[in-house]
Tab-separated table of C-alpha atoms in Angstrom:
chain	number	residue	atom	x	y	z
Y	1	MET	CA	-284.849	-155.398	38.731
Y	2	THR	CA	-281.968	-156.840	39.312
Y	3	LYS	CA	-278.444	-155.340	40.995
Y	4	GLY	CA	-276.451	-155.652	39.152
Y	5	VAL	CA	-279.279	-153.506	36.390
Y	6	GLN	CA	-279.822	-150.907	38.772
Y	7	ASN	CA	-275.845	-150.563	38.775
Y	8	ILE	CA	-275.464	-149.676	35.560
Y	9	LYS	CA	-277.004	-146.325	35.851
Y	10	TRP	CA	-274.519	-145.047	38.471
Y	11	GLN	CA	-271.157	-146.903	36.955
Y	12	LEU	CA	-271.560	-146.723	33.624
Y	13	PRO	CA	-271.733	-142.778	33.579
Y	14	VAL	CA	-268.350	-143.491	35.894
Y	15	LEU	CA	-266.820	-145.215	33.635
Y	16	LEU	CA	-267.354	-143.253	30.812
Y	17	LEU	CA	-266.525	-140.214	32.222
Y	18	ALA	CA	-263.184	-141.647	32.852
Y	19	TRP	CA	-262.324	-143.306	29.684
Y	20	ALA	CA	-263.307	-139.870	28.489
Y	21	ALA	CA	-260.792	-138.655	30.808
Y	22	VAL	CA	-258.152	-140.600	29.593
Y	23	PHE	CA	-258.537	-139.321	25.958
Y	24	TRP	CA	-259.111	-135.828	26.984
Y	25	PRO	CA	-255.338	-135.396	25.233
Y	26	VAL	CA	-256.599	-136.234	21.728
Y	27	LEU	CA	-260.279	-134.924	21.494
Y	28	PRO	CA	-259.808	-131.069	20.773
Y	29	PRO	CA	-256.664	-132.140	18.423
Y	30	MET	CA	-258.565	-134.302	16.515
Y	31	VAL	CA	-261.983	-132.065	16.204
Y	32	GLU	CA	-259.573	-129.181	15.427
Y	33	THR	CA	-258.672	-131.688	12.082
Y	34	TRP	CA	-262.417	-132.143	11.327
Y	35	LEU	CA	-263.228	-128.598	11.334
Y	36	GLY	CA	-259.615	-127.702	10.191
Y	37	HIS	CA	-258.822	-130.094	6.635
Y	38	SER	CA	-261.780	-130.298	4.572
Y	39	ASP	CA	-260.859	-133.896	3.457
Y	40	ASN	CA	-262.212	-135.246	7.387
Y	41	SER	CA	-265.233	-133.016	7.665
Y	42	HIS	CA	-267.645	-135.998	6.889
Y	43	ALA	CA	-266.196	-136.949	11.041
Y	44	LEU	CA	-268.119	-134.479	12.101
Y	45	LEU	CA	-271.755	-136.643	11.120
Y	46	VAL	CA	-269.791	-139.787	12.516
Y	47	PRO	CA	-271.144	-139.749	16.647
Y	48	LEU	CA	-274.230	-138.035	15.967
Y	49	ILE	CA	-275.038	-141.199	13.271
Y	50	SER	CA	-273.553	-143.799	15.831
Y	51	LEU	CA	-275.465	-142.085	18.191
Y	52	TYR	CA	-278.718	-142.588	15.981
Y	53	PHE	CA	-277.742	-146.103	15.347
Y	54	LEU	CA	-277.676	-147.073	19.213
Y	55	TRP	CA	-280.993	-144.791	20.123
Y	56	GLU	CA	-282.353	-147.413	17.661
Y	57	LYS	CA	-281.985	-149.977	19.733
Y	58	ARG	CA	-282.872	-148.336	23.032
Y	59	GLU	CA	-285.658	-151.242	23.224
Y	60	ALA	CA	-283.543	-154.387	22.449
Y	61	ILE	CA	-280.933	-153.004	24.796
Y	62	ARG	CA	-283.228	-153.404	28.040
Y	63	LEU	CA	-283.981	-156.978	27.053
Y	64	VAL	CA	-280.334	-158.321	26.518
Y	65	PRO	CA	-278.874	-159.415	30.038
Y	66	VAL	CA	-275.664	-157.243	30.998
Y	67	GLN	CA	-272.385	-159.254	32.314
Y	68	GLY	CA	-269.104	-158.619	32.197
Y	69	SER	CA	-266.510	-159.880	29.447
Y	70	ILE	CA	-262.156	-161.321	30.168
Y	71	PRO	CA	-261.891	-160.855	26.094
Y	72	GLY	CA	-263.545	-156.994	26.852
Y	73	LEU	CA	-261.511	-156.242	29.500
Y	74	THR	CA	-258.086	-157.834	27.727
Y	75	LEU	CA	-259.309	-155.198	24.865
Y	76	LEU	CA	-259.650	-152.754	27.118
Y	77	VAL	CA	-256.190	-153.027	28.854
Y	78	ALA	CA	-254.759	-154.178	25.471
Y	79	SER	CA	-255.948	-150.404	23.556
Y	80	LEU	CA	-255.034	-147.978	26.543
Y	81	ALA	CA	-251.176	-149.667	26.662
Y	82	ILE	CA	-250.877	-149.047	22.821
Y	83	TYR	CA	-252.800	-145.524	23.582
Y	84	PHE	CA	-250.635	-144.342	26.144
Y	85	VAL	CA	-246.944	-145.308	24.057
Y	86	SER	CA	-248.708	-143.585	21.060
Y	87	TYR	CA	-249.280	-140.496	22.547
Y	88	ALA	CA	-245.842	-140.615	24.582
Y	89	GLY	CA	-244.710	-141.265	21.206
Y	90	GLY	CA	-246.530	-138.140	19.463
Y	91	ILE	CA	-248.594	-140.554	16.879
Y	92	ALA	CA	-252.060	-138.767	16.707
Y	93	PHE	CA	-253.202	-142.020	14.320
Y	94	PHE	CA	-252.745	-144.950	16.731
Y	95	ALA	CA	-253.630	-142.734	19.306
Y	96	ARG	CA	-256.720	-141.631	18.282
Y	97	LEU	CA	-258.060	-145.404	17.023
Y	98	MET	CA	-256.971	-146.852	20.293
Y	99	LEU	CA	-259.753	-144.184	21.348
Y	100	VAL	CA	-262.522	-145.441	19.956
Y	101	ALA	CA	-260.996	-149.260	20.595
Y	102	ALA	CA	-260.689	-148.929	24.403
Y	103	LEU	CA	-264.756	-147.770	24.549
Y	104	ILE	CA	-265.287	-150.741	23.158
Y	105	GLY	CA	-263.065	-153.084	25.062
Y	106	LEU	CA	-265.110	-151.195	28.136
Y	107	LEU	CA	-268.589	-151.907	27.030
Y	108	TRP	CA	-267.390	-154.714	26.605
Y	109	SER	CA	-266.065	-155.973	29.311
Y	110	CYS	CA	-268.841	-154.397	31.507
Y	111	LEU	CA	-271.856	-154.811	29.657
Y	112	GLY	CA	-270.642	-158.740	27.865
Y	113	THR	CA	-270.404	-160.349	24.332
Y	114	ALA	CA	-274.224	-160.316	23.424
Y	115	MET	CA	-274.499	-156.851	24.301
Y	116	LEU	CA	-271.010	-156.365	22.208
Y	117	ARG	CA	-273.042	-158.024	19.104
Y	118	LEU	CA	-275.831	-155.764	19.330
Y	119	LEU	CA	-273.358	-152.450	19.436
Y	120	ALA	CA	-270.996	-153.276	17.175
Y	121	PHE	CA	-272.366	-151.579	14.560
Y	122	PRO	CA	-272.865	-148.269	15.750
Y	123	LEU	CA	-269.199	-148.450	17.969
Y	124	GLY	CA	-267.945	-149.813	15.038
Y	125	PHE	CA	-269.155	-147.357	12.808
Y	126	LEU	CA	-266.801	-144.362	15.504
Y	127	PHE	CA	-263.781	-145.744	13.762
Y	128	PHE	CA	-264.985	-143.564	11.113
Y	129	MET	CA	-263.939	-140.298	13.312
Y	130	VAL	CA	-260.617	-141.201	13.005
Y	131	PRO	CA	-259.167	-138.641	10.300
Y	132	ILE	CA	-256.886	-140.458	7.848
Y	133	PRO	CA	-252.728	-139.502	8.885
Y	134	ASP	CA	-251.903	-137.039	5.435
Y	135	THR	CA	-248.757	-138.927	4.431
Y	136	LEU	CA	-251.007	-142.383	3.998
Y	137	LEU	CA	-253.978	-140.312	2.830
Y	138	GLY	CA	-251.120	-138.379	0.192
Y	139	MET	CA	-250.553	-141.948	-0.827
Y	140	VAL	CA	-253.763	-142.775	-2.343
Y	141	ALA	CA	-254.318	-138.667	-3.410
Y	142	PHE	CA	-251.811	-138.341	-5.360
Y	143	PRO	CA	-251.712	-141.671	-7.481
Y	144	LEU	CA	-255.549	-140.297	-7.859
Y	145	GLN	CA	-255.044	-136.822	-9.078
Y	146	LEU	CA	-252.827	-138.009	-12.189
Y	147	ALA	CA	-255.537	-140.535	-12.861
Y	148	ALA	CA	-258.194	-137.579	-12.883
Y	149	THR	CA	-256.197	-135.536	-14.668
Y	150	ARG	CA	-255.084	-137.850	-17.250
Y	151	ILE	CA	-258.588	-139.301	-17.837
Y	152	SER	CA	-259.874	-136.031	-18.003
Y	153	ALA	CA	-257.366	-134.445	-20.836
Y	154	GLY	CA	-258.644	-137.614	-22.287
Y	155	LEU	CA	-262.125	-136.999	-21.933
Y	156	ILE	CA	-262.074	-133.088	-22.644
Y	157	GLN	CA	-260.334	-133.882	-26.139
Y	158	PHE	CA	-262.920	-136.057	-26.835
Y	159	CYS	CA	-265.189	-132.727	-27.151
Y	160	SER	CA	-262.987	-131.615	-29.499
Y	161	ILE	CA	-261.108	-129.061	-27.512
Y	162	PRO	CA	-257.907	-128.740	-27.674
Y	163	VAL	CA	-255.967	-129.433	-24.831
Y	164	TYR	CA	-252.510	-130.194	-23.397
Y	165	ARG	CA	-251.689	-132.042	-20.142
Y	166	GLU	CA	-248.291	-131.749	-17.916
Y	167	GLY	CA	-248.923	-133.730	-14.220
Y	168	ASN	CA	-251.368	-132.083	-12.651
Y	169	MET	CA	-252.368	-129.274	-14.762
Y	170	LEU	CA	-254.458	-128.691	-17.516
Y	171	TYR	CA	-253.325	-126.035	-20.992
Y	172	PHE	CA	-255.907	-124.752	-22.764
Y	173	LEU	CA	-255.734	-122.668	-25.248
Y	174	GLN	CA	-257.041	-119.234	-22.945
Y	175	THR	CA	-256.871	-120.259	-19.736
Y	176	GLN	CA	-254.574	-123.208	-17.451
Y	177	LEU	CA	-256.378	-125.253	-14.415
Y	178	GLU	CA	-253.976	-127.051	-11.537
Y	179	VAL	CA	-256.267	-130.625	-10.556
Y	180	ALA	CA	-254.910	-129.995	-5.986
Y	181	GLU	CA	-255.222	-132.385	-4.057
Y	182	ALA	CA	-258.538	-131.840	-3.118
Y	183	CYS	CA	-259.802	-132.470	-6.867
Y	184	SER	CA	-257.980	-136.773	-6.105
Y	185	GLY	CA	-261.602	-137.519	-4.939
Y	186	ILE	CA	-260.631	-139.147	-2.282
Y	187	ARG	CA	-262.560	-136.415	0.429
Y	188	SER	CA	-266.081	-138.142	-1.759
Y	189	ILE	CA	-264.281	-141.851	-1.452
Y	190	MET	CA	-264.307	-141.277	2.380
Y	191	SER	CA	-267.450	-140.055	2.521
Y	192	LEU	CA	-269.416	-142.123	-0.306
Y	193	THR	CA	-267.141	-145.218	1.139
Y	194	MET	CA	-269.391	-144.407	4.650
Y	195	LEU	CA	-272.234	-143.537	3.085
Y	196	GLY	CA	-271.844	-147.003	1.771
Y	197	VAL	CA	-271.604	-148.542	4.572
Y	198	ILE	CA	-274.529	-147.405	6.526
Y	199	PHE	CA	-276.366	-148.110	3.410
Y	200	ALA	CA	-275.155	-151.746	4.137
Y	201	TYR	CA	-276.502	-151.921	7.105
Y	202	ILE	CA	-279.528	-150.747	6.801
Y	203	SER	CA	-280.058	-153.140	3.677
Y	204	PRO	CA	-281.224	-156.776	3.935
Y	205	GLY	CA	-279.650	-158.589	1.349
Y	206	SER	CA	-276.662	-160.965	1.144
Y	207	GLY	CA	-272.905	-160.101	2.986
Y	208	TRP	CA	-271.320	-160.147	-0.201
Y	209	ARG	CA	-274.215	-157.877	-1.925
Y	210	LYS	CA	-273.396	-155.351	1.288
Y	211	ALA	CA	-269.696	-155.437	-0.195
Y	212	VAL	CA	-270.283	-154.687	-3.352
Y	213	LEU	CA	-271.968	-151.577	-2.157
Y	214	ILE	CA	-269.401	-150.873	0.314
Y	215	LEU	CA	-266.897	-151.610	-2.476
Y	216	SER	CA	-268.445	-149.489	-5.672
Y	217	ALA	CA	-268.612	-146.196	-3.300
Y	218	ILE	CA	-264.672	-146.029	-4.796
Y	219	PRO	CA	-265.737	-146.442	-8.142
Y	220	VAL	CA	-268.721	-144.203	-8.379
Y	221	ALA	CA	-266.554	-141.611	-6.221
Y	222	MET	CA	-263.317	-141.331	-8.915
Y	223	LEU	CA	-266.499	-141.383	-11.529
Y	224	ALA	CA	-267.930	-138.431	-10.862
Y	225	ASN	CA	-264.811	-136.642	-9.627
Y	226	ILE	CA	-263.043	-137.682	-13.669
Y	227	LEU	CA	-266.767	-135.767	-14.650
Y	228	ARG	CA	-266.360	-132.816	-12.413
Y	229	VAL	CA	-262.360	-132.398	-13.442
Y	230	SER	CA	-264.130	-132.713	-16.787
Y	231	GLY	CA	-266.805	-130.210	-16.575
Y	232	THR	CA	-264.244	-127.915	-14.870
Y	233	GLY	CA	-262.421	-127.690	-18.101
Y	234	VAL	CA	-264.831	-127.637	-20.569
Y	235	LEU	CA	-266.114	-124.838	-19.341
Y	236	ALA	CA	-262.859	-123.580	-17.574
Y	237	HIS	CA	-262.545	-123.494	-22.130
Y	238	PHE	CA	-265.337	-121.773	-23.017
Y	239	PHE	CA	-265.816	-118.812	-19.968
Y	240	GLY	CA	-262.507	-118.729	-18.410
Y	241	ASP	CA	-260.751	-119.916	-15.562
Y	242	ARG	CA	-263.425	-117.811	-12.949
Y	243	VAL	CA	-265.223	-120.842	-13.121
Y	244	ALA	CA	-262.532	-122.816	-11.331
Y	245	ARG	CA	-262.709	-120.835	-8.506
Y	246	GLY	CA	-265.170	-119.624	-6.097
Y	247	PHE	CA	-269.206	-120.718	-6.324
Y	248	LEU	CA	-269.501	-122.800	-9.793
Y	249	HIS	CA	-266.554	-124.512	-7.666
Y	250	GLU	CA	-268.174	-125.149	-4.660
Y	251	PHE	CA	-271.906	-126.169	-6.390
Y	252	SER	CA	-270.095	-128.435	-8.590
Y	253	GLY	CA	-268.321	-130.182	-5.835
Y	254	LEU	CA	-271.730	-130.087	-4.054
Y	255	ALA	CA	-273.556	-130.894	-7.245
Y	256	VAL	CA	-271.240	-134.213	-8.221
Y	257	PHE	CA	-271.132	-135.547	-4.683
Y	258	MET	CA	-275.434	-135.492	-4.999
Y	259	PHE	CA	-274.462	-137.439	-8.652
Y	260	GLY	CA	-271.589	-139.737	-6.492
Y	261	LEU	CA	-275.189	-140.411	-3.912
Y	262	ALA	CA	-277.697	-140.495	-6.311
Y	263	LEU	CA	-275.644	-143.436	-8.074
Y	264	LEU	CA	-274.591	-145.517	-4.979
Y	265	PHE	CA	-278.749	-145.020	-3.422
Y	266	LEU	CA	-279.416	-146.653	-7.348
Y	267	ILE	CA	-276.546	-149.180	-6.760
Y	268	TYR	CA	-278.616	-149.651	-3.277
Y	269	ARG	CA	-281.910	-150.503	-5.110
Y	270	VAL	CA	-280.694	-152.730	-7.510
Y	271	LEU	CA	-278.775	-155.632	-5.383
Y	272	LYS	CA	-282.169	-154.452	-2.678
Y	273	ALA	CA	-284.246	-155.405	-6.128
Y	274	ARG	CA	-282.448	-158.438	-6.390
Y	275	ASP	CA	-282.077	-159.925	-3.208
Y	276	ALA	CA	-286.293	-159.345	-3.024
Y	277	GLY	CA	-286.572	-161.291	-6.462
U	1	MET	CA	-273.155	-154.353	35.612
U	2	SER	CA	-270.686	-157.086	38.274
U	3	ASN	CA	-268.556	-154.725	40.538
U	4	LYS	CA	-265.556	-157.350	40.156
U	5	PHE	CA	-265.393	-155.873	35.919
U	6	PHE	CA	-266.308	-152.153	36.898
U	7	TYR	CA	-263.545	-151.759	39.068
U	8	LEU	CA	-261.139	-153.639	37.436
U	9	ALA	CA	-261.952	-151.554	34.149
U	10	LEU	CA	-261.825	-148.454	36.299
U	11	LEU	CA	-258.620	-149.025	38.214
U	12	THR	CA	-257.336	-149.282	34.686
U	13	LEU	CA	-258.542	-146.029	33.080
U	14	LEU	CA	-257.542	-144.041	36.405
U	15	LEU	CA	-253.697	-145.554	35.698
U	16	THR	CA	-254.092	-144.611	32.308
U	17	ALA	CA	-255.208	-141.440	33.833
U	18	GLY	CA	-251.897	-141.156	35.488
U	19	LEU	CA	-250.036	-142.675	33.210
U	20	ILE	CA	-250.926	-139.754	30.139
U	21	LEU	CA	-250.915	-136.812	32.844
U	22	SER	CA	-247.555	-137.361	33.039
U	23	VAL	CA	-246.478	-137.621	29.889
U	24	ALA	CA	-248.802	-134.592	28.829
U	25	ASN	CA	-246.680	-133.003	31.463
U	26	ARG	CA	-243.536	-133.295	29.500
U	27	GLY	CA	-244.977	-130.810	27.030
U	28	VAL	CA	-244.369	-130.100	23.148
U	29	PRO	CA	-240.624	-128.724	22.992
U	30	ARG	CA	-241.120	-124.904	20.483
U	31	VAL	CA	-238.334	-124.515	17.561
U	32	LEU	CA	-235.863	-121.594	19.749
U	33	HIS	CA	-233.193	-121.746	16.924
U	34	THR	CA	-233.954	-122.890	13.891
U	35	ASN	CA	-229.827	-121.935	12.652
U	36	LEU	CA	-230.336	-124.399	9.570
U	37	GLU	CA	-230.922	-121.183	7.547
U	38	ASN	CA	-226.850	-120.346	8.785
U	39	LEU	CA	-225.601	-122.756	6.471
U	40	PRO	CA	-222.634	-121.001	4.640
U	41	MET	CA	-223.337	-119.658	1.108
U	42	GLU	CA	-220.049	-121.022	0.265
U	43	ILE	CA	-220.005	-125.230	-0.007
U	44	ALA	CA	-217.717	-127.444	-1.482
U	45	GLY	CA	-216.317	-124.937	-3.319
U	46	TYR	CA	-219.986	-123.972	-4.517
U	47	GLN	CA	-221.693	-120.925	-3.920
U	48	GLY	CA	-224.810	-119.883	-3.157
U	49	ARG	CA	-227.471	-117.852	-3.707
U	50	GLU	CA	-231.343	-117.846	-1.463
U	51	ASP	CA	-233.878	-119.036	-3.943
U	52	SER	CA	-237.814	-119.014	-3.877
U	53	PHE	CA	-240.660	-120.641	-4.571
U	54	ASP	CA	-244.005	-120.152	-5.950
U	55	GLN	CA	-246.438	-119.292	-2.181
U	56	GLY	CA	-248.793	-121.972	-3.541
U	57	VAL	CA	-245.761	-124.387	-3.146
U	58	TYR	CA	-245.025	-123.569	0.815
U	59	ASP	CA	-248.727	-123.563	2.113
U	60	ALA	CA	-248.543	-127.063	0.923
U	61	LEU	CA	-245.193	-128.155	3.256
U	62	GLN	CA	-245.898	-125.787	5.524
U	63	ALA	CA	-242.901	-126.480	6.856
U	64	ASP	CA	-241.105	-124.188	10.837
U	65	LEU	CA	-238.117	-123.758	8.128
U	66	HIS	CA	-236.970	-123.564	4.418
U	67	VAL	CA	-233.570	-123.319	2.752
U	68	TYR	CA	-233.906	-123.138	-0.884
U	69	ARG	CA	-230.538	-121.881	-2.817
U	70	GLN	CA	-228.823	-122.430	-5.547
U	71	TYR	CA	-225.734	-123.573	-5.345
U	72	ARG	CA	-223.173	-123.116	-8.613
U	73	SER	CA	-219.374	-123.717	-9.191
U	74	PRO	CA	-216.820	-121.865	-10.947
U	75	GLU	CA	-216.819	-124.049	-13.809
U	76	GLY	CA	-220.749	-123.227	-13.956
U	77	GLU	CA	-222.264	-126.685	-12.765
U	78	ALA	CA	-225.870	-125.977	-10.679
U	79	LEU	CA	-226.805	-127.300	-7.232
U	80	GLY	CA	-230.583	-126.599	-6.091
U	81	LEU	CA	-230.411	-126.966	-2.034
U	82	TYR	CA	-233.770	-127.379	-0.416
U	83	ILE	CA	-233.999	-128.201	3.351
U	84	GLY	CA	-237.697	-128.396	4.967
U	85	TYR	CA	-237.216	-128.313	8.432
U	86	TYR	CA	-240.140	-129.950	10.517
U	87	GLY	CA	-240.434	-128.760	14.585
U	88	THR	CA	-241.372	-131.594	16.866
U	89	ALA	CA	-244.757	-129.905	17.543
U	90	LYS	CA	-245.173	-130.261	13.620
U	91	GLY	CA	-244.436	-133.659	14.171
U	92	GLY	CA	-240.209	-133.923	12.538
U	93	ARG	CA	-241.603	-134.566	9.102
U	94	THR	CA	-243.401	-133.670	5.396
U	95	GLY	CA	-246.202	-135.445	3.798
U	96	HIS	CA	-245.283	-134.953	0.557
U	97	ASN	CA	-242.609	-136.764	-0.838
U	98	PRO	CA	-240.399	-136.285	-4.618
U	99	TYR	CA	-242.263	-140.355	-5.324
U	100	ALA	CA	-245.424	-138.260	-6.459
U	101	CYS	CA	-244.648	-134.559	-6.392
U	102	LEU	CA	-243.192	-134.552	-9.129
U	103	PRO	CA	-244.961	-136.977	-11.514
U	104	GLY	CA	-247.837	-134.214	-10.338
U	105	ALA	CA	-245.302	-130.722	-11.890
U	106	GLY	CA	-244.838	-133.644	-15.068
U	107	TRP	CA	-241.782	-134.824	-14.490
U	108	GLY	CA	-241.469	-138.750	-15.146
U	109	ILE	CA	-239.624	-140.653	-12.821
U	110	ILE	CA	-236.915	-142.218	-15.279
U	111	GLU	CA	-234.660	-144.067	-12.221
U	112	THR	CA	-234.891	-144.605	-8.257
U	113	GLY	CA	-231.885	-146.094	-6.345
U	114	THR	CA	-229.677	-145.221	-3.392
U	115	VAL	CA	-226.476	-143.616	-3.008
U	116	GLU	CA	-223.971	-144.073	-0.838
U	117	VAL	CA	-222.101	-141.515	1.383
U	118	TYR	CA	-219.643	-141.071	3.772
U	119	PRO	CA	-219.550	-138.228	6.236
U	120	SER	CA	-217.430	-138.441	10.058
U	121	TYR	CA	-220.222	-139.537	11.646
U	122	TYR	CA	-220.777	-142.045	9.613
U	123	PRO	CA	-218.570	-143.867	8.238
U	124	GLN	CA	-219.273	-146.204	6.862
U	125	GLY	CA	-220.640	-144.608	4.797
U	126	VAL	CA	-225.141	-143.870	5.411
U	127	LYS	CA	-227.760	-144.056	2.100
U	128	VAL	CA	-229.616	-141.464	0.496
U	129	ASN	CA	-232.017	-141.824	-2.159
U	130	TYR	CA	-231.245	-140.991	-5.879
U	131	VAL	CA	-234.137	-140.244	-8.498
U	132	VAL	CA	-233.878	-139.017	-11.929
U	133	ALA	CA	-236.532	-137.402	-13.540
U	134	GLY	CA	-236.771	-136.037	-16.943
U	135	LYS	CA	-240.034	-134.110	-18.462
U	136	ASP	CA	-239.329	-131.534	-21.821
U	137	GLY	CA	-235.094	-133.169	-22.400
U	138	VAL	CA	-234.328	-132.084	-19.534
U	139	ASN	CA	-233.169	-134.307	-16.215
U	140	ASN	CA	-233.641	-134.180	-12.831
U	141	VAL	CA	-230.587	-135.686	-10.927
U	142	MET	CA	-231.875	-135.600	-7.074
U	143	LEU	CA	-230.448	-136.955	-3.836
U	144	HIS	CA	-232.819	-137.526	-1.139
U	145	TRP	CA	-232.416	-138.418	2.738
U	146	TYR	CA	-234.460	-137.201	6.300
U	147	GLN	CA	-231.873	-136.290	8.518
U	148	THR	CA	-233.316	-136.385	12.597
U	149	ALA	CA	-231.244	-135.208	15.791
U	150	GLY	CA	-228.762	-133.761	14.342
U	151	THR	CA	-226.639	-137.015	13.096
U	152	ARG	CA	-229.480	-139.214	11.562
U	153	VAL	CA	-229.883	-139.960	8.422
U	154	LEU	CA	-232.396	-142.019	6.118
U	155	ALA	CA	-232.997	-143.022	3.365
U	156	THR	CA	-237.177	-144.369	4.080
U	157	GLY	CA	-240.310	-143.031	5.553
U	158	LEU	CA	-240.263	-145.842	7.117
U	159	GLN	CA	-237.573	-145.722	9.147
U	160	GLN	CA	-237.596	-141.426	10.298
U	161	ASN	CA	-241.514	-142.644	11.818
U	162	ILE	CA	-239.791	-145.389	13.688
U	163	GLN	CA	-237.259	-143.124	14.609
U	164	ARG	CA	-239.695	-140.370	15.447
U	165	PHE	CA	-241.169	-142.616	17.461
U	166	LYS	CA	-238.263	-143.888	19.266
U	167	GLY	CA	-236.872	-139.977	19.737
U	168	ARG	CA	-240.557	-138.668	20.831
U	169	VAL	CA	-240.838	-141.471	23.639
U	170	LEU	CA	-237.420	-141.083	25.198
U	171	HIS	CA	-236.302	-137.433	24.324
U	172	ASN	CA	-239.745	-136.488	23.854
U	173	ARG	CA	-238.216	-135.088	20.627
U	174	ASN	CA	-238.823	-135.414	16.923
U	175	ASP	CA	-237.595	-132.883	15.002
U	176	GLY	CA	-237.001	-133.274	11.736
U	177	ALA	CA	-235.613	-132.099	8.105
U	178	TYR	CA	-236.062	-133.104	4.325
U	179	VAL	CA	-232.835	-132.476	2.560
U	180	GLN	CA	-232.907	-132.471	-1.482
U	181	VAL	CA	-230.239	-131.709	-3.424
U	182	ASN	CA	-230.935	-131.611	-7.525
U	183	ALA	CA	-228.828	-130.843	-10.512
U	184	LEU	CA	-230.427	-129.800	-14.246
U	185	VAL	CA	-228.691	-131.455	-16.593
U	186	PRO	CA	-228.837	-132.798	-20.281
U	187	GLU	CA	-229.134	-137.239	-20.099
U	188	ALA	CA	-224.595	-137.421	-21.064
U	189	ASP	CA	-224.283	-135.428	-17.407
U	190	ILE	CA	-225.609	-137.536	-15.499
U	191	PRO	CA	-223.293	-139.537	-14.477
U	192	MET	CA	-220.919	-135.973	-13.435
U	193	ALA	CA	-223.899	-134.843	-11.638
U	194	ARG	CA	-224.557	-137.865	-9.656
U	195	SER	CA	-220.878	-137.676	-8.859
U	196	LYS	CA	-220.922	-134.444	-8.021
U	197	SER	CA	-224.160	-134.176	-5.924
U	198	LYS	CA	-222.631	-136.444	-3.654
U	199	GLU	CA	-219.879	-134.917	-3.450
U	200	PHE	CA	-221.323	-131.835	-2.303
U	201	VAL	CA	-224.304	-133.549	-0.039
U	202	ARG	CA	-221.348	-135.028	1.845
U	203	GLU	CA	-220.529	-131.633	2.982
U	204	VAL	CA	-224.181	-130.656	3.836
U	205	MET	CA	-224.200	-133.645	5.823
U	206	GLU	CA	-220.952	-132.118	7.663
U	207	LEU	CA	-222.077	-128.717	8.169
U	208	LEU	CA	-226.279	-130.153	9.561
U	209	PRO	CA	-224.839	-130.609	12.751
U	210	ARG	CA	-222.860	-127.522	13.358
U	211	HIS	CA	-226.141	-126.208	12.172
U	212	TRP	CA	-228.814	-127.946	13.815
U	213	PRO	CA	-231.891	-126.552	15.624
U	214	VAL	CA	-232.398	-125.525	19.204
U	215	GLU	CA	-235.779	-127.000	20.341
U	216	GLY	CA	-236.625	-126.727	24.422
């Protein structure tokens, strides 16, 4: 065992501890955001998924030579500078992005470019744990919310059920439904995109097919959400608005997510089969 | 691992930790007095009365203070005033804006633009947003803007973000308010509503710095 490799055993934990200490002010609020805002709950799984992919590479890691990297050190310094300015300026989003960027810079600078290439996916995947700012989320969620309501109203009318739409409200003869921000489908888009990235990573196919797989998560999530809103509307017409609340609402959310996941898996299998062919 | 890179990385991290600690020690100011609720009930000859939204609206907006009033002139013209104030701890701004919320409530946006208002602290004039939205034959004529640091008037979210950033770095404070004045009128009255709203907005802008919240 070389001296450099021996040193890693104590140097790397020291550096990771220092990194955690530097970013400690943004860590607990970020976890609170994961727990407190359902749009970000998928982020809870991100560190675990990253650790899993890291664990999978444990044999390969031992074979990669360890060396320092000037570009890595530059990335570390730049990330820490942006983090400091963002933290002082109260911009949580950039501060949280730099948490991941600085970790990449740290490992790159101390372990070298070959190691970074090996760890690129587990490290890059950590960006999924950074919650998207509410203002940015709103900019995407509002048009999606309106589109979901508009298309669902059309589908419900197609089922010969009279419905009147006004903004995000659906008015039936006996009841009314509000397509809330949470029903915009943005949550499904984020979680299914994350899963699309995992599928793309484990899929042996070519680059463009991986891109198709990741991008297909967006229409799949939108379709699943429209089916959920339309289904809820049809049920509300026959059984009242209690179907839009409580257990049935939660269950339909889960069922529609599973449908989206199944559709994504189907696309993955089709692309894989085409690549094999 | 090369000792040189180890020590360089460690030094950079420790230096940043020290800088972060010094910034963290400044703390986040709390809202001590909201004050905006003490805006006069009579503004520009209009007499006000308190109004309220459904609880769901307040839950979505999550401001530190909401002021929502209906003002009426002796001639019977009505203007709505809404102020949502967000202290530094809440990041100084709302995540919502009329361009998304109006269509969400079934309003179709007919016209958007800016108009110039001339409060005493902006003798050269300052731009605020102008929106006309329609629903069921009623027109909603709306002037809205963001106000920070008492006398800073900003039309766009981007301008506000830059101002919030500068305020927080330099003064550890980035509280702000979203202010909206609106009138519900038939189509023929839109130009008059716009002109009256502008005058009312000018008076509101004069009052806001004197009633700006206190943080500490």
